[in-house]
Short mmCIF file of C-alpha atoms in Angstrom, two decimals:
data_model
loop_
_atom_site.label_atom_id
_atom_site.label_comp_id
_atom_site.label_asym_id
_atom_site.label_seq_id
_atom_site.Cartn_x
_atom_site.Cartn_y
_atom_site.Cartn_z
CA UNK A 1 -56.77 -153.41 -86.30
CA UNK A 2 -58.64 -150.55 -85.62
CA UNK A 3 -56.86 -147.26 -85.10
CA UNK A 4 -56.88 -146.29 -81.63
CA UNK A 5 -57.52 -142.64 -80.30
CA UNK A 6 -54.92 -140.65 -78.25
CA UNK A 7 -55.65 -141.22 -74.72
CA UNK A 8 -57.31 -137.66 -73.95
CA UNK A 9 -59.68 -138.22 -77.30
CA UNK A 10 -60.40 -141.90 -75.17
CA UNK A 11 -61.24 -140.14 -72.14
CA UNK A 12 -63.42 -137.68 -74.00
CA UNK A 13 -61.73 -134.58 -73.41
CA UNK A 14 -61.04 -132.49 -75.49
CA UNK A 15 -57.82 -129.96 -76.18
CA UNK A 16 -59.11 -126.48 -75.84
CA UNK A 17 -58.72 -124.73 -78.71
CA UNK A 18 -56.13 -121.37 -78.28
CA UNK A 19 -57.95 -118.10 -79.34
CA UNK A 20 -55.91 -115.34 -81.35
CA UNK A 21 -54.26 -112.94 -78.56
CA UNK A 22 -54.60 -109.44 -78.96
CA UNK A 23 -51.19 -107.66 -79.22
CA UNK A 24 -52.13 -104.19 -80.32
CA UNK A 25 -54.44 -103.98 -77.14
CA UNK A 26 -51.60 -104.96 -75.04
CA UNK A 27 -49.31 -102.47 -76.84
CA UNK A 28 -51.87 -99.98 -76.25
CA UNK A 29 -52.63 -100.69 -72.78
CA UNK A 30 -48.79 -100.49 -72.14
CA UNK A 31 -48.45 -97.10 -73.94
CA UNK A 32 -51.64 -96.05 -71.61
CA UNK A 33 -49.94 -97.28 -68.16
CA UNK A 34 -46.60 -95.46 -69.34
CA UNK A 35 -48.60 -91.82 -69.68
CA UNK A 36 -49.78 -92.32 -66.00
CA UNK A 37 -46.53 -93.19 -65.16
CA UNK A 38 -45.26 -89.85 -66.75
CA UNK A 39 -48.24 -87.95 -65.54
CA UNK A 40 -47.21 -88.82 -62.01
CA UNK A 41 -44.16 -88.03 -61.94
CA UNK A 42 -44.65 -84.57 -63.64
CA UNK A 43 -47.32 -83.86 -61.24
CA UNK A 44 -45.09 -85.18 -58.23
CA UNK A 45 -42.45 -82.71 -59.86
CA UNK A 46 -44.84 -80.04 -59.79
CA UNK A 47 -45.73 -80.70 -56.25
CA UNK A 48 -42.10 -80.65 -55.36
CA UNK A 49 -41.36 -77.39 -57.07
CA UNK A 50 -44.70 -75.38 -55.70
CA UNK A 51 -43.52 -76.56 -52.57
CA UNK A 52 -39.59 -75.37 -52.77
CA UNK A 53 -41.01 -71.82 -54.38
CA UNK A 54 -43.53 -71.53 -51.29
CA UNK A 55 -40.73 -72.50 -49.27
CA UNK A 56 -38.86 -69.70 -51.01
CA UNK A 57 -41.45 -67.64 -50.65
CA UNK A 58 -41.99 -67.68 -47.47
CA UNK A 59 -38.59 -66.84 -46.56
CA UNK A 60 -38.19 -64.12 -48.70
CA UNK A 61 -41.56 -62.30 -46.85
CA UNK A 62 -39.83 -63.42 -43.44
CA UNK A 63 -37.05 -61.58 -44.44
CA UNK A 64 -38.74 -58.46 -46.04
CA UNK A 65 -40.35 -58.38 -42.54
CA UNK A 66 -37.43 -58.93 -40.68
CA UNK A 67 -35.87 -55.90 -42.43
CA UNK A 68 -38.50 -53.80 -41.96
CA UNK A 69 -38.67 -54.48 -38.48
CA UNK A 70 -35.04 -53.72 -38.30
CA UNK A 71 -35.37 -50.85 -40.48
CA UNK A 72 -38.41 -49.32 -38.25
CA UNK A 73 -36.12 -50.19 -34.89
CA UNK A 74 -33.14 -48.22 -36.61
CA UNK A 75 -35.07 -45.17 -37.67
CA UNK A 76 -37.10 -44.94 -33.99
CA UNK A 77 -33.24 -45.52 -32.68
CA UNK A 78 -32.30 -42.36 -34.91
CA UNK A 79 -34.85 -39.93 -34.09
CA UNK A 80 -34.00 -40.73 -29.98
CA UNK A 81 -30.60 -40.39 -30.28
CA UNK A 82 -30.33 -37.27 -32.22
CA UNK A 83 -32.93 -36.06 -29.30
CA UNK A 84 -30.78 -36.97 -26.78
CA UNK A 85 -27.73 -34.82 -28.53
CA UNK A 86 -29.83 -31.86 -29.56
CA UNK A 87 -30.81 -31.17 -25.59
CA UNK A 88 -27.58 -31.57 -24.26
CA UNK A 89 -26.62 -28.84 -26.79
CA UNK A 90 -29.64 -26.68 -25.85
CA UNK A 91 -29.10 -27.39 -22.31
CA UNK A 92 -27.99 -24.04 -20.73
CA UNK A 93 -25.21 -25.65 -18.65
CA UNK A 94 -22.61 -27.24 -20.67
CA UNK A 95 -23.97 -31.32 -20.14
CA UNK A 96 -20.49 -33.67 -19.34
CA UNK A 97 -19.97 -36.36 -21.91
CA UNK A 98 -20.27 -39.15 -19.39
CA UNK A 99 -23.97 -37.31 -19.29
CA UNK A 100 -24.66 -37.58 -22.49
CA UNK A 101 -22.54 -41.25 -23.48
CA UNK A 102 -24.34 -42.58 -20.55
CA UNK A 103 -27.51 -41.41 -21.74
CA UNK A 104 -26.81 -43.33 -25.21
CA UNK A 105 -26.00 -46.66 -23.76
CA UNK A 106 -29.28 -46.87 -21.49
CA UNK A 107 -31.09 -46.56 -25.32
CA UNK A 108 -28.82 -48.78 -27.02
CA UNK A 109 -29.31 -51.19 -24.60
CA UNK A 110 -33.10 -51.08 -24.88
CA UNK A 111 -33.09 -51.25 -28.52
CA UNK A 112 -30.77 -54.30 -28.75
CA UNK A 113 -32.81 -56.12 -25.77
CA UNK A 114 -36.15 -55.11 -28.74
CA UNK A 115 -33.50 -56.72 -31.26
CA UNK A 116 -33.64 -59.81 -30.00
CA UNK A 117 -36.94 -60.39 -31.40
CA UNK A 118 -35.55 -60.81 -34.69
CA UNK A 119 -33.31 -63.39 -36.11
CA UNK A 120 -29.98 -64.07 -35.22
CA UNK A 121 -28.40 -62.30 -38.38
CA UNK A 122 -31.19 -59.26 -38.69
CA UNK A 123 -30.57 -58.71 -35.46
CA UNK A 124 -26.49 -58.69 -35.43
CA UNK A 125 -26.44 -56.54 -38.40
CA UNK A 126 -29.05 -54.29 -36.20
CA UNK A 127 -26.67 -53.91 -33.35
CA UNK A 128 -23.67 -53.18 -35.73
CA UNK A 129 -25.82 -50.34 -37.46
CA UNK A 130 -27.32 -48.99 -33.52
CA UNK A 131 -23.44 -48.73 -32.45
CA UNK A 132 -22.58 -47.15 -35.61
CA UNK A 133 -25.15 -44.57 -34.79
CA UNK A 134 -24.21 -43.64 -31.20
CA UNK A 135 -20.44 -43.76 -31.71
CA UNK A 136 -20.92 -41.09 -34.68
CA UNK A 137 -23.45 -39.06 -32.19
CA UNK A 138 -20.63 -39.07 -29.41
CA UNK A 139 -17.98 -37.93 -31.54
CA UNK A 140 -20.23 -35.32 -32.81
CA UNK A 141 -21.17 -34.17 -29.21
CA UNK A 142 -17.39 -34.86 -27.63
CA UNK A 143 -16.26 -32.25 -30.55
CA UNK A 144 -19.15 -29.91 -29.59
CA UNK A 145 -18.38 -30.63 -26.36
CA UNK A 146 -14.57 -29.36 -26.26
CA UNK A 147 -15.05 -26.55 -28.37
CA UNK A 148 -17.76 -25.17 -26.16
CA UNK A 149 -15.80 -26.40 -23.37
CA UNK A 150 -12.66 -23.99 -25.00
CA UNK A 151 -15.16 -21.05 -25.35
CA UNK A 152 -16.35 -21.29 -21.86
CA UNK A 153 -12.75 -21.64 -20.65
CA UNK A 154 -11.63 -18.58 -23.08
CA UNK A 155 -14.31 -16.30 -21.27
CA UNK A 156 -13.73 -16.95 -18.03
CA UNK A 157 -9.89 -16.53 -18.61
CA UNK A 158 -10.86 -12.92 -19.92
CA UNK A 159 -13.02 -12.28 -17.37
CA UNK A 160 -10.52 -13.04 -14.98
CA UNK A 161 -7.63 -11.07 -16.61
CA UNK A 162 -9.93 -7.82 -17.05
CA UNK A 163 -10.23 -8.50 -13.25
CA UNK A 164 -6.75 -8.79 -12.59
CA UNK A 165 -6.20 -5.88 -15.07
CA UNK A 166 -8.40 -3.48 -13.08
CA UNK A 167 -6.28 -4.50 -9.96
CA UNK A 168 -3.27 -3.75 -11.36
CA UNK A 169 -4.51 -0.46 -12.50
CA UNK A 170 -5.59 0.54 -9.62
CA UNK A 171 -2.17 -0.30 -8.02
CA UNK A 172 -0.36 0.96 -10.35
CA UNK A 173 -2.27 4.67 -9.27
CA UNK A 174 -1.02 4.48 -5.85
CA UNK A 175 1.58 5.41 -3.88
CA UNK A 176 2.06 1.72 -2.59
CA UNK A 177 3.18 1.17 -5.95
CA UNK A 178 6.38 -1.17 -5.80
CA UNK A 179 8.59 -3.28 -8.44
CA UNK A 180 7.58 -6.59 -6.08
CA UNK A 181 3.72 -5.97 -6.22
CA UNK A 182 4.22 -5.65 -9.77
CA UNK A 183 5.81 -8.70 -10.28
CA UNK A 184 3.29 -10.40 -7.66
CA UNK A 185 0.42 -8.99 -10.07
CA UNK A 186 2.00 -10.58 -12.90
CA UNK A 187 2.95 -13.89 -11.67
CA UNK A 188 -0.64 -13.77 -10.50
CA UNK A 189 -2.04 -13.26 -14.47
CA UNK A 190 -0.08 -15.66 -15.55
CA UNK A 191 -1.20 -18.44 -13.14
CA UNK A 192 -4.65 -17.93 -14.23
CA UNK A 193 -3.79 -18.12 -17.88
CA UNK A 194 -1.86 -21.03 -17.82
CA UNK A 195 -4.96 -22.46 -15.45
CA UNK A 196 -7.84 -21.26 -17.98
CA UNK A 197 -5.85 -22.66 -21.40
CA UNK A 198 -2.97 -21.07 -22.44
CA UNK A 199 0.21 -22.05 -23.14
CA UNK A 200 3.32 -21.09 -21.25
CA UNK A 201 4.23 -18.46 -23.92
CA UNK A 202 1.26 -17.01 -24.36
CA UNK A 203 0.71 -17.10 -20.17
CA UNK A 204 4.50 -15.11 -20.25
CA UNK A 205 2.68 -12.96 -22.79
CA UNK A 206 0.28 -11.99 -20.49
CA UNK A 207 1.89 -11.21 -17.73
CA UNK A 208 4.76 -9.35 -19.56
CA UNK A 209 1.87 -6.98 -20.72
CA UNK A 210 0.05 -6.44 -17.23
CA UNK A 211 3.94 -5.16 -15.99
CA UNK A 212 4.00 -2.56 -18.75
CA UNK A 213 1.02 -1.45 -18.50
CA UNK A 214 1.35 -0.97 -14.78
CA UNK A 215 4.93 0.39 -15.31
CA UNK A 216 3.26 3.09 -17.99
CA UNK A 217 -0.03 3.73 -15.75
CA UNK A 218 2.15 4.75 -12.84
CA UNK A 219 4.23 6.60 -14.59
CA UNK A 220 1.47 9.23 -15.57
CA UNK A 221 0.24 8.99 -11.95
CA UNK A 222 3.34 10.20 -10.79
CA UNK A 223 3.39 13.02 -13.22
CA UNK A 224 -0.40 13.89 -12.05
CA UNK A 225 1.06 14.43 -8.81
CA UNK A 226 3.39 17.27 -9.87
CA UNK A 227 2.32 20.97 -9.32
CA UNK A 228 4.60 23.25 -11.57
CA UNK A 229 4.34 23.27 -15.72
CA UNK A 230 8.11 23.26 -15.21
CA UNK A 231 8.55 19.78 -13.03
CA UNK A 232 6.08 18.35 -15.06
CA UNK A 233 8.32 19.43 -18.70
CA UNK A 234 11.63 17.79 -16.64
CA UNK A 235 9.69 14.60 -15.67
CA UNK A 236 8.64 14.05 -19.53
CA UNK A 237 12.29 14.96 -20.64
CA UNK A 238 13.75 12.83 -18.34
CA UNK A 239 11.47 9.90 -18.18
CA UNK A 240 12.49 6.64 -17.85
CA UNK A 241 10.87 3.11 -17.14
CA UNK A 242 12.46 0.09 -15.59
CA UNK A 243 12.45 -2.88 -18.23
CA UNK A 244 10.90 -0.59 -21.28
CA UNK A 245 12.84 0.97 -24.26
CA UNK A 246 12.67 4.37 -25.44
CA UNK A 247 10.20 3.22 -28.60
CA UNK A 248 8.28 1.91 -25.71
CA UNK A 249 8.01 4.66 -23.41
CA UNK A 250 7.34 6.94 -26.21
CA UNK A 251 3.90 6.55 -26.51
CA UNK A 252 3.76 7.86 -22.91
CA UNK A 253 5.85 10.62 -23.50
CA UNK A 254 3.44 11.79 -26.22
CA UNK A 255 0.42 11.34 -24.18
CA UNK A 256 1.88 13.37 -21.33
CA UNK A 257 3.33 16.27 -23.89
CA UNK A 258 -0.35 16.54 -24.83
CA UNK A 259 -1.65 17.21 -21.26
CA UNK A 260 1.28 19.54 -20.28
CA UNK A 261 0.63 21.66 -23.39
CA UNK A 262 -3.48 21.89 -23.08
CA UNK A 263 -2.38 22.90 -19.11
CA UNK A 264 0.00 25.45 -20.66
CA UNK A 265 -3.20 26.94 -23.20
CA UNK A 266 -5.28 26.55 -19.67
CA UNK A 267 -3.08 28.68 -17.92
#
């Protein structure tokens, strides 16, 4: 017997024949696709970071601006403010502090409605920083404001005692002179003392003062109305006033010794 053929040799075909693979090209090609990889992903980090520092970026200019936005507002705020306080304290008439605190809550009020513009925390720390301001300006002017308020208060309480003072004076060189109108006189300064600032003990003061004085002025009116060198020497040796001591009549005494004795060198 012949030998037979394998059944694909019979049928004429043929096993194709396997060519040698390439494994270093594969390797390579592998290697190659594993770079791009890489090289994405950096890039796509790179990307991601540009982006987060623009992001950053642009916040940190927002904020620059919003600060110097706020910074502008609070410096305008300043300048008007101190304006504000400088003419009430130029203002010839004493200005009332509801004047002037009034005055510095109309600009507040515009300067926080111009706040709004900004953002939410800008803007709160804006507001804090404006109140800040105008409750130091209106301490500033509320202490200018009583002392100038005292002063005022001071001279027209002078004024009004050098008023009563001439009064008494000329009561005192009368002949209607009387221990009651005395005592009205004094009650009188010492009403108006206690209503233009003083205290009760300096008020008392006052008024214990305007009765010796009135009590001292009438006593050398009475001795102006003597004729004789001799009355007048037993009015000064005998002289006495109602509610003062010797120590304080004797400056009266003295002062009336003078004039008797340049009379005596005139005569």
């Amino acid at each position: 017997k012949m030998a037979r053929l394998p059944r694909y040799e019979a049928g004429r075909v043929q096993a194709a024949g396997i060519g040698q693979i390439d494994f270093a090209g594969m390797r390579e090609q592998a290697r190659f696709s594993e770079s791009i990889g890489k090289m994405a992903a950096f890039v796509n980090r790179e990307v991601q970071e540009r982006e987060i520092k623009r992001t950053r970026e642009e916040e940190e200019q927002n904020a620059t601006y919003q600060r110097i936005q706020a910074d502008s507002l609070k410096t305008a705020y300043s300048i008007q403010v101190n304006d504000i306080v400088a003419q009430a304290k130029q203002s010839p008439e004493l200005v009332s502090m509801d004047q002037v605190v009034g005055s510095l809550a109309d600009l507040t009020d515009g300067f926080m409605a111009s706040a709004e513009s900004l953002d939410k925390e800008t803007a709160a720390f804006l507001q804090n920083d404006l109140l800040s301001i105008s409750a130091i300006h209106a301490e500033n002017y509320t202490t200018y404001h009583q002392q100038e308020a005292v002063k005022k208060l001071k001279a027209e309480s002078i004024q009004g005692l050098n008023q009563i003072a001439i009064n008494s004076e000329l009561y005192s060189s009368s002949d209607s002179f009387s221990p009651e109108g005395v005592e009205k006189l004094a009650a009188e300064a010492e009403q108006y003392a206690l209503d233009h600032g003083y205290n009760a003990v300096s008020a008392a003061k006052e008024a214990q003062n305007l009765r010796e004085k009135m009590s001292k002025n009438n006593a050398v009116y009475r001795y102006s109305k003597l004729v004789t060198l001799e009355d007048k020497e037993n009015y000064i040796n005998t002289l006495k006033i109602p509610g003062l001591t010797i120590e304080d009549i004797a400056p009266v005494k003295r002062e009336l010794e003078s004039q008797l004795n340049q009379e005596r060198r005139n005569f």
